[in-house]
XYZ file of C-alpha atoms in Angstrom:
342
model
C 76.286 39.756 12.750
C 74.356 42.330 14.779
C 74.571 43.493 18.366
C 71.878 40.974 19.317
C 72.629 37.873 17.217
C 74.835 36.065 14.723
C 73.609 34.461 11.494
C 76.562 32.622 9.968
C 76.518 31.129 6.472
C 77.736 27.525 6.469
C 76.734 26.072 3.054
C 75.174 27.164 -0.231
C 73.345 24.778 -2.561
C 73.414 26.198 -6.089
C 69.919 26.003 -7.641
C 69.141 22.549 -6.142
C 65.644 22.525 -7.678
C 66.631 24.022 -11.014
C 65.831 27.652 -10.211
C 62.152 27.357 -9.272
C 61.901 27.216 -5.470
C 58.640 26.654 -3.637
C 59.706 25.459 -0.190
C 62.647 24.038 1.730
C 63.179 22.122 4.991
C 65.601 19.880 6.863
C 64.970 16.137 7.113
C 66.924 13.447 8.934
C 68.023 10.488 6.781
C 69.277 7.649 8.998
C 72.092 6.532 6.686
C 73.228 10.081 5.825
C 72.328 12.439 8.672
C 70.663 15.820 8.345
C 69.639 16.500 4.740
C 67.898 19.347 2.929
C 64.609 18.776 1.108
C 63.946 21.293 -1.658
C 60.577 21.692 -3.377
C 60.438 22.946 -6.942
C 57.278 23.523 -8.941
C 56.846 19.853 -9.901
C 59.328 17.978 -7.718
C 60.815 17.426 -4.280
C 64.502 16.518 -4.120
C 66.648 15.612 -1.118
C 70.295 16.712 -0.872
C 72.821 15.299 1.592
C 76.519 15.238 2.465
C 77.631 11.685 1.747
C 81.180 13.004 1.323
C 81.495 16.190 3.444
C 81.742 19.020 2.702
C 80.309 18.181 -0.735
C 76.554 17.951 -1.295
C 74.803 15.748 -3.821
C 71.237 14.986 -4.824
C 70.120 11.745 -3.182
C 66.638 11.349 -4.655
C 63.887 13.205 -6.503
C 60.118 12.644 -6.414
C 58.173 14.157 -9.334
C 54.454 14.965 -9.459
C 51.796 15.870 -12.024
C 50.267 18.412 -9.601
C 52.136 21.555 -8.570
C 53.999 21.379 -5.263
C 52.795 23.839 -2.606
C 54.851 22.925 0.467
C 57.107 20.313 2.021
C 57.919 19.689 5.687
C 59.329 16.868 7.859
C 57.036 14.589 9.849
C 57.945 15.165 13.539
C 59.670 12.281 15.370
C 59.878 10.301 12.123
C 63.402 10.282 10.611
C 63.298 10.170 6.827
C 59.597 11.030 6.432
C 58.362 14.123 4.592
C 54.892 15.470 3.901
C 54.277 17.259 0.607
C 51.121 19.175 -0.336
C 50.030 19.431 -3.973
C 47.634 21.705 -5.828
C 47.195 25.155 -7.310
C 46.160 27.992 -4.972
C 44.421 25.367 -2.800
C 45.722 22.001 -1.585
C 44.202 19.116 -3.549
C 46.301 16.294 -2.106
C 48.856 15.533 0.604
C 51.403 12.733 0.338
C 53.972 11.155 2.641
C 57.461 10.608 1.183
C 59.774 7.988 2.684
C 63.516 8.527 2.205
C 64.586 5.015 3.223
C 62.356 3.192 0.715
C 62.133 6.111 -1.756
C 58.359 5.541 -1.791
C 55.328 7.804 -1.517
C 51.755 7.339 -0.310
C 48.615 9.470 -0.455
C 47.628 10.819 2.963
C 44.468 12.734 2.050
C 42.889 14.377 -0.978
C 39.990 16.631 -1.894
C 39.358 20.146 -0.612
C 42.204 20.270 1.912
C 42.656 23.521 3.824
C 45.939 22.728 5.617
C 48.185 19.903 6.827
C 50.200 20.145 10.049
C 52.878 17.930 11.579
C 52.611 16.908 15.244
C 54.800 14.931 17.627
C 54.873 11.126 17.611
C 54.646 10.780 13.795
C 51.232 12.423 13.519
C 49.742 14.636 10.822
C 46.608 16.770 11.122
C 44.533 17.702 8.092
C 41.741 20.235 7.821
C 39.154 20.091 5.044
C 36.888 22.689 3.442
C 34.407 20.062 2.294
C 31.114 19.587 4.150
C 31.053 15.980 2.894
C 34.106 14.962 4.944
C 35.162 15.382 8.572
C 36.802 18.837 8.804
C 39.694 17.807 11.101
C 41.463 14.451 11.136
C 44.600 13.122 12.864
C 46.729 10.478 11.124
C 49.405 8.393 12.844
C 52.215 6.991 10.674
C 54.502 4.019 11.024
C 58.275 4.416 10.733
C 58.140 3.672 6.986
C 55.421 6.233 6.297
C 52.341 3.988 6.176
C 49.150 4.837 8.053
C 49.077 3.139 11.437
C 45.777 1.444 12.213
C 45.190 2.100 15.898
C 41.475 2.224 16.666
C 38.123 0.550 15.882
C 34.876 2.133 14.778
C 31.650 1.282 16.598
C 30.746 -1.330 13.989
C 34.132 -3.051 14.347
C 35.902 -1.680 11.266
C 39.557 -0.718 11.450
C 40.133 3.032 11.334
C 43.409 4.644 10.250
C 42.691 8.181 11.435
C 40.932 9.985 14.257
C 38.304 12.670 13.660
C 38.278 15.699 15.950
C 35.068 17.162 17.338
C 34.606 20.507 15.592
C 33.457 23.789 17.152
C 30.496 25.744 15.806
C 32.823 28.266 14.125
C 34.958 27.312 11.121
C 38.585 26.657 12.079
C 41.068 28.711 10.040
C 44.435 27.442 11.310
C 45.736 24.808 13.724
C 49.004 24.613 15.663
C 50.875 22.224 17.942
C 51.400 22.853 21.663
C 54.939 22.692 23.042
C 55.080 20.773 26.334
C 51.751 18.993 25.761
C 52.093 16.405 23.002
C 48.412 15.401 22.965
C 47.086 18.960 22.694
C 46.180 20.853 19.532
C 44.989 24.440 19.259
C 43.196 26.252 16.464
C 42.017 29.716 15.471
C 38.390 30.149 14.503
C 36.472 33.074 13.074
C 35.408 35.622 15.634
C 38.609 35.647 17.689
C 38.422 32.282 19.437
C 41.150 29.755 20.247
C 39.933 26.162 20.425
C 41.715 23.349 22.262
C 41.562 19.613 21.488
C 42.853 16.364 22.923
C 44.188 14.583 19.812
C 44.265 11.204 21.554
C 40.509 11.139 22.169
C 39.398 13.704 19.569
C 37.578 15.640 22.290
C 37.058 19.397 21.970
C 38.166 20.619 25.394
C 37.389 24.330 25.260
C 36.766 27.360 23.085
C 38.466 30.466 24.515
C 37.358 33.982 23.547
C 40.389 36.218 23.049
C 38.538 39.542 23.134
C 38.996 42.867 21.371
C 42.117 43.300 19.282
C 42.417 39.593 18.450
C 39.436 38.949 16.175
C 41.569 38.547 13.022
C 44.555 36.785 14.565
C 45.757 33.287 13.712
C 47.588 30.964 16.101
C 51.146 29.970 15.230
C 52.119 27.857 18.249
C 51.022 26.962 21.764
C 53.168 26.551 24.881
C 52.043 24.708 27.998
C 53.804 25.802 31.188
C 52.703 25.178 34.795
C 49.043 24.845 33.839
C 49.061 28.004 31.693
C 48.515 27.773 27.945
C 50.467 30.478 26.102
C 49.364 31.104 22.516
C 51.507 32.884 19.920
C 49.231 34.865 17.593
C 49.916 36.634 14.310
C 48.058 39.805 13.318
C 47.422 39.451 9.560
C 46.036 42.973 9.216
C 49.372 44.330 10.447
C 51.302 42.229 7.938
C 49.669 43.782 4.908
C 50.635 47.412 5.490
C 53.808 49.415 5.805
C 54.617 49.291 9.498
C 55.461 52.190 11.689
C 58.518 51.907 13.877
C 57.836 49.468 16.702
C 54.553 48.183 15.228
C 53.388 44.868 16.695
C 53.209 41.850 14.382
C 52.657 39.102 16.956
C 51.075 38.750 20.378
C 51.749 36.144 23.056
C 48.711 35.655 25.275
C 48.409 33.606 28.466
C 45.206 31.609 28.900
C 43.750 29.416 31.614
C 42.419 26.296 29.830
C 40.099 25.550 32.758
C 38.417 28.942 33.152
C 39.020 30.485 29.727
C 40.536 33.696 31.111
C 43.016 35.526 28.858
C 45.829 38.002 29.554
C 48.334 39.620 27.196
C 51.876 38.446 27.993
C 53.883 40.375 25.381
C 53.882 41.722 21.838
C 56.560 41.245 19.198
C 57.234 44.082 16.800
C 59.716 45.353 14.260
C 63.307 46.395 14.861
C 63.777 50.160 14.663
C 65.313 50.175 11.177
C 62.976 47.595 9.645
C 59.824 48.517 7.727
C 57.731 46.790 5.108
C 55.465 43.836 4.651
C 55.994 40.502 6.390
C 55.435 37.747 3.805
C 56.706 34.520 5.436
C 56.813 33.237 9.040
C 58.181 30.028 10.550
C 58.172 28.982 14.206
C 60.369 26.391 15.908
C 60.107 26.094 19.677
C 60.305 29.612 21.089
C 62.063 30.987 17.990
C 60.309 32.904 15.208
C 61.820 33.821 11.842
C 60.140 36.175 9.378
C 60.923 37.250 5.823
C 59.958 40.685 4.526
C 59.124 41.674 0.974
C 62.494 43.439 0.725
C 64.267 40.093 1.311
C 65.426 40.997 4.808
C 65.018 38.542 7.695
C 64.068 39.099 11.335
C 64.465 36.620 14.192
C 62.486 36.845 17.425
C 63.271 34.790 20.522
C 60.422 34.541 23.027
C 61.918 35.502 26.377
C 65.247 36.330 24.725
C 67.578 39.172 25.620
C 66.828 41.111 22.444
C 63.314 41.741 23.784
C 60.209 42.464 21.757
C 61.773 43.978 18.621
C 63.715 40.989 17.302
C 67.033 40.848 15.434
C 67.120 42.223 11.895
C 69.364 40.925 9.091
C 68.824 43.290 6.138
C 71.287 41.940 3.563
C 70.100 38.368 2.935
C 67.830 38.985 -0.068
C 65.779 35.812 0.372
C 62.195 34.799 -0.360
C 61.808 32.030 2.247
C 63.308 31.202 5.641
C 62.747 27.988 7.576
C 64.097 26.649 10.849
C 66.113 23.459 10.648
C 67.838 21.273 13.220
C 69.864 22.728 16.111
C 69.589 26.432 15.331
C 69.936 26.052 11.556
C 68.135 28.595 9.376
C 67.497 27.696 5.726
C 67.002 30.573 3.291
C 65.756 30.291 -0.298
C 66.648 32.947 -2.858
C 65.195 34.228 -6.128
C 68.123 32.824 -8.150
C 67.193 29.329 -6.919
C 70.002 28.965 -4.360
C 69.418 27.542 -0.872
C 71.677 28.713 1.958
C 72.237 27.078 5.335
C 72.979 29.383 8.254
C 73.625 28.817 11.928
C 71.849 31.280 14.223
C 73.101 32.186 17.687
C 71.566 34.898 19.886
C 74.063 37.001 21.824
């Protein structure tokens, strides 16, 4: 507990992936409730409380490729997306908790995979032989939903997005606008798509000071598109007191004008390198190399410096359901916390 927020430990899973943790997330399993998916080097296992307060392993998927990440598919209870590869993603699969099945989503030179609302996944590819950005829509059981026709009458299971002239580095969802997707491109631009039509709506120049930033999330409010940006150059050095790590900019999607709304920096006592970031709604959680955790709340009472929790000693932190924060530790343990700003 600090003067600005409370992070309360509720459960600890002892080495749920056998001591080698890669990623962790919450997933909703209809017959069980909220579960925890834990990714080890070669497996993804799901833990749930079938007999509260006790936890048990419900299922494990194993792979011949190394696991890189796991995350829930938005608006799709019981569906997970796992990325596989070494250093770079070689394949993405969809895991279904209800049928205990898995299916290949995409493979090849995959740059990133992102979850969007309404059971959609966005993939970005490095390869010049394939469409760089594609949107997949899933059914409730994790299969690809065929929803459109090509010009020659063939069924198509995904939608290709029109790409800008610059290479897109990252993409992010937009809160309050379910059919919008934003991306960061080289040269300090934010690009905006309509993921229903695939149309590239606009490329917005951010200006000086934002050339190396990457977008983490968008927020649509009263016709204004707010974009949360991370400064990677500021993450790789020892920060001075009050150094800015993130910027929130306000943009006009019609005219392309940009204004700085606020910057998010470090708490006074916190220094070091930021190594992990996760965003859920207007909440941001970051993990530092020291194992400490900081939580920022956009528009919250704690202001621009966030709330620092120095004693956690974790390597990963992820947002879960209803203010839950999952932390993964070097000894393989996964802890569930409830976070409440004061």
